[in-house]
PDB file of C-alpha atoms in Angstrom:
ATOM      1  CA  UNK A   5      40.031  11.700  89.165  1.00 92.00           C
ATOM      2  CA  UNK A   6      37.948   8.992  87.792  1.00 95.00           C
ATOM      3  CA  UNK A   7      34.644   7.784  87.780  1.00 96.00           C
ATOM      4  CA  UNK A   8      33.941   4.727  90.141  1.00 96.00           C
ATOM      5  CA  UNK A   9      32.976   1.558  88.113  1.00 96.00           C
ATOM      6  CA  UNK A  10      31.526  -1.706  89.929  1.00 93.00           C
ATOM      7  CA  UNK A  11      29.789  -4.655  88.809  1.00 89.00           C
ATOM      8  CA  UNK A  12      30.638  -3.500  85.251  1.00 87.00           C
ATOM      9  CA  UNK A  13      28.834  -0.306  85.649  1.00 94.00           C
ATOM     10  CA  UNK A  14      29.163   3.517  86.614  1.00 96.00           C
ATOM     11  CA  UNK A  15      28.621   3.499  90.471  1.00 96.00           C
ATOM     12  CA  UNK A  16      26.080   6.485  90.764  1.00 96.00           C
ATOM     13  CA  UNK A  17      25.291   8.114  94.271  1.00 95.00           C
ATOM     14  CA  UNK A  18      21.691   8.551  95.902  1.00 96.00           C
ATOM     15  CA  UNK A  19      20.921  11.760  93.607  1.00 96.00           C
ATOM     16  CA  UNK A  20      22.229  10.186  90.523  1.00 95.00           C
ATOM     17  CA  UNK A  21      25.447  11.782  89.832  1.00 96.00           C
ATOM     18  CA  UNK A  22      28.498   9.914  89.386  1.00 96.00           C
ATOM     19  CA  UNK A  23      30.714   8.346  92.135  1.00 97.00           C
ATOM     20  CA  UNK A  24      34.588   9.707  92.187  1.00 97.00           C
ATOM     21  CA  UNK A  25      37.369   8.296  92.749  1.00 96.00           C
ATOM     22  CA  UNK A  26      40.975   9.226  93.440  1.00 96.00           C
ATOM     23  CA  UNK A  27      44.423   8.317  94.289  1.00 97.00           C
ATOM     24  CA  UNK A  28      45.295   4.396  95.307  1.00 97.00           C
ATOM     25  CA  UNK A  29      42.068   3.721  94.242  1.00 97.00           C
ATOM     26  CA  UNK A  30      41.931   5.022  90.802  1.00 97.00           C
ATOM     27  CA  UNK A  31      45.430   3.494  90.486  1.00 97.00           C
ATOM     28  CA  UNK A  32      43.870  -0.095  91.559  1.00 98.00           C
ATOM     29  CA  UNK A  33      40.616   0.550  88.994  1.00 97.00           C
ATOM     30  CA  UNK A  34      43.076   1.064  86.285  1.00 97.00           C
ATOM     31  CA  UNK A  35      44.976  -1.615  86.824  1.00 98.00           C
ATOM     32  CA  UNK A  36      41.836  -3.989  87.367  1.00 97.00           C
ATOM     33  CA  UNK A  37      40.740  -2.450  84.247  1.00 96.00           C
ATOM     34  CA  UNK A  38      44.071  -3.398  81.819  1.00 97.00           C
ATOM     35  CA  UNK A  39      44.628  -6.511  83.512  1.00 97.00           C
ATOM     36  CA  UNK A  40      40.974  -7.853  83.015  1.00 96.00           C
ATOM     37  CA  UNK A  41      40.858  -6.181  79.104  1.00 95.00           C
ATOM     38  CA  UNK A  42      42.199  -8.911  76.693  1.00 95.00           C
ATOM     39  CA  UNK A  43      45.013  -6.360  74.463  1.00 95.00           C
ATOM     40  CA  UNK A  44      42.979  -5.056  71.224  1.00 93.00           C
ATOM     41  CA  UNK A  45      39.887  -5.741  72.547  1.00 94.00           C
ATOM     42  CA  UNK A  46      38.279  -2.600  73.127  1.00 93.00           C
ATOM     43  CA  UNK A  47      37.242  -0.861  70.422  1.00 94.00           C
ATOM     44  CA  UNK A  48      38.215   3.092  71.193  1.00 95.00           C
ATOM     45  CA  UNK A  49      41.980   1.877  72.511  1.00 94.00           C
ATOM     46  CA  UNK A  50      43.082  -0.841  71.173  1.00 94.00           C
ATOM     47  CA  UNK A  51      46.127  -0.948  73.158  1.00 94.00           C
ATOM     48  CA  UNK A  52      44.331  -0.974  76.226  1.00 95.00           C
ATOM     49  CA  UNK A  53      44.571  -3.964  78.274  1.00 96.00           C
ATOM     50  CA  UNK A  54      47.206  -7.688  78.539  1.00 96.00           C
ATOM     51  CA  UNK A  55      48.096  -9.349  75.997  1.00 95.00           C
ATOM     52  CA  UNK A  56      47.322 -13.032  77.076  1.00 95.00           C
ATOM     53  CA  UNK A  57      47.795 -15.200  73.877  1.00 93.00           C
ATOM     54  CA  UNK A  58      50.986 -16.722  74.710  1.00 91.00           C
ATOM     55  CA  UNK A  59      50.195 -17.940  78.122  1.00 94.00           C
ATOM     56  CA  UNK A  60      48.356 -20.960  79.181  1.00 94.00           C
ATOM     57  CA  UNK A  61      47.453 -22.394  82.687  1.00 93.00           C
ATOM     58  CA  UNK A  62      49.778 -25.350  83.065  1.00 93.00           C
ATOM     59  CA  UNK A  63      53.018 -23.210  82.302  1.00 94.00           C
ATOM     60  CA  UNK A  64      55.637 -23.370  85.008  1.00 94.00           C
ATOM     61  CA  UNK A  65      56.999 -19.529  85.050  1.00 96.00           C
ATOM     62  CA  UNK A  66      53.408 -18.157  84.882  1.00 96.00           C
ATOM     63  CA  UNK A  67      53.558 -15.630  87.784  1.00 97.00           C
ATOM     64  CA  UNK A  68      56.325 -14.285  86.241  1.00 97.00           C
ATOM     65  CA  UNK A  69      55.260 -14.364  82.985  1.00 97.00           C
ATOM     66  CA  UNK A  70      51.704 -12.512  84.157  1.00 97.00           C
ATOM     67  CA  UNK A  71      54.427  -9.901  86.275  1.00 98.00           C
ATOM     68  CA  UNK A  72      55.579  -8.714  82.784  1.00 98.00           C
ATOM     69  CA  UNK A  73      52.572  -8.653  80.974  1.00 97.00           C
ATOM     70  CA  UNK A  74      50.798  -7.101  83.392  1.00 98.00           C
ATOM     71  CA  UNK A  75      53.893  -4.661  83.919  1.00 98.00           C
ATOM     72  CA  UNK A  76      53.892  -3.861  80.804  1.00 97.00           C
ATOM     73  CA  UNK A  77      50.356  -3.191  80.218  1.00 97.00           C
ATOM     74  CA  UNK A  78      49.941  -0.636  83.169  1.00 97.00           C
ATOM     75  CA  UNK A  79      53.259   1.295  82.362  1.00 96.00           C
ATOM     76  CA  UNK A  80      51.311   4.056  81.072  1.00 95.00           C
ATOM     77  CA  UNK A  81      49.430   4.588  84.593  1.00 96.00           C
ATOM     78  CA  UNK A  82      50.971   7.482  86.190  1.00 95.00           C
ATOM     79  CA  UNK A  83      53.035   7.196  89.464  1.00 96.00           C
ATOM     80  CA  UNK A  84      52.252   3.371  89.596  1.00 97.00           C
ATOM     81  CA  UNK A  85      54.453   0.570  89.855  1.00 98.00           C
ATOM     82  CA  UNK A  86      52.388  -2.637  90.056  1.00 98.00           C
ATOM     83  CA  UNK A  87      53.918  -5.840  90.949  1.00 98.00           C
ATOM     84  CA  UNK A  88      52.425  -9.975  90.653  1.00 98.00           C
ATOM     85  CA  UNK A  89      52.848 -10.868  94.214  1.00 98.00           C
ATOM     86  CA  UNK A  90      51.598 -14.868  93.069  1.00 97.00           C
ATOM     87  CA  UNK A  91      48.732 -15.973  90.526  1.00 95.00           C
ATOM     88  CA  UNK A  92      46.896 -19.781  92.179  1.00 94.00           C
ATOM     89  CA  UNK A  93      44.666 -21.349  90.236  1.00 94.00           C
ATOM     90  CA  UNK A  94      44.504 -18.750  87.941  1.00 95.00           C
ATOM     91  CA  UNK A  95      43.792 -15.741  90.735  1.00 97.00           C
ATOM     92  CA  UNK A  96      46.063 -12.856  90.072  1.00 97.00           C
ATOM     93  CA  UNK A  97      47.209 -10.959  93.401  1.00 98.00           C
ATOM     94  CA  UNK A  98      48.244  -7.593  92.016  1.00 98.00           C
ATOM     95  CA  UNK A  99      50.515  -5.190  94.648  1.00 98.00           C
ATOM     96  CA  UNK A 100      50.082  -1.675  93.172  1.00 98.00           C
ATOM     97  CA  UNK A 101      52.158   1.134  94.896  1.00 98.00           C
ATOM     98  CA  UNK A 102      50.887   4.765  93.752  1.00 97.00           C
ATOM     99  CA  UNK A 103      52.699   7.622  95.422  1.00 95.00           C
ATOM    100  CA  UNK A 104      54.076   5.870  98.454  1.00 92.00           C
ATOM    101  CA  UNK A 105      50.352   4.517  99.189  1.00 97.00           C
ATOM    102  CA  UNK A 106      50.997   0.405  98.580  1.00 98.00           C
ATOM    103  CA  UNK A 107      47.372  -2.236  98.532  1.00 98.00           C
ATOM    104  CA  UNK A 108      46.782  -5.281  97.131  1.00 98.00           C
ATOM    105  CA  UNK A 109      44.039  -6.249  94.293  1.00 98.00           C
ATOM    106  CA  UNK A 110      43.560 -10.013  93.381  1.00 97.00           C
ATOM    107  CA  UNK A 111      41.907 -10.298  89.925  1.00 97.00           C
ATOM    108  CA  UNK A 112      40.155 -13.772  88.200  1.00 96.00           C
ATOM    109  CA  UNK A 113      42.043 -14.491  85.009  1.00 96.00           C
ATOM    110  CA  UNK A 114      40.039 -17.684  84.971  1.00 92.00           C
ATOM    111  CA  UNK A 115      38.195 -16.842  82.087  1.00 91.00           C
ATOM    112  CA  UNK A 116      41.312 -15.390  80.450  1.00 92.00           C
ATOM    113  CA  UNK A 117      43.564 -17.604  80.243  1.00 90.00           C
ATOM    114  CA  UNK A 118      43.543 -21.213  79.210  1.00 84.00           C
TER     115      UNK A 118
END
């Protein structure tokens, strides 16, 4: 169980406790989460998140390059395999499969990556 986040911010309900999430779509929010998080950049895990530094926006085996990273990065996610299904101009769509439930996320590495 985790606590919904959107717009950069804890989703709260009408009485002002927190919003919870479980299942595919905690899976999704922590793969948004590690894909969008530039590797070292947070301070209280600095292995959260991609390591982007070698890529750049012209390369020719991108997709696959992003599959890896992004592989890598969200290998520590329990039960979820997570897959690069393509990556145009610069728009990530991620497949993530957690316990036999399978969706699609598209995430903006526009910002990200050069």
């Amino acid at each position: 169980m985790d606590v919904r986040l959107s717009d950069g911010d804890i989703a709260m309900t009408a009485s002002g406790g927190y919003q919870y999430i479980t299942d595919i779509e905690e899976a999704v929010q922590r793969v948004r989460i590690s894909a969008l998080t530039m590797k070292g950049d947070f301070v209280y895990d600095r292995e959260l998140g991609t390591d982007y530094r070698e890529l750049h926006a012209d390369d020719s085996l991108l997709c696959e390059k992003l599959d890896m990273l992004i592989k890598e990065s969200c290998a520590d996610i329990f039960d979820t395999q997570v897959e690069v299904l393509s990556c145009d101009d610069l728009i990530a769509v991620i497949k993530v499969v957690y316990q036999n439930n399978e969706t699609t996320t598209e995430v903006d590495l526009s910002g990200i990556i050069q």
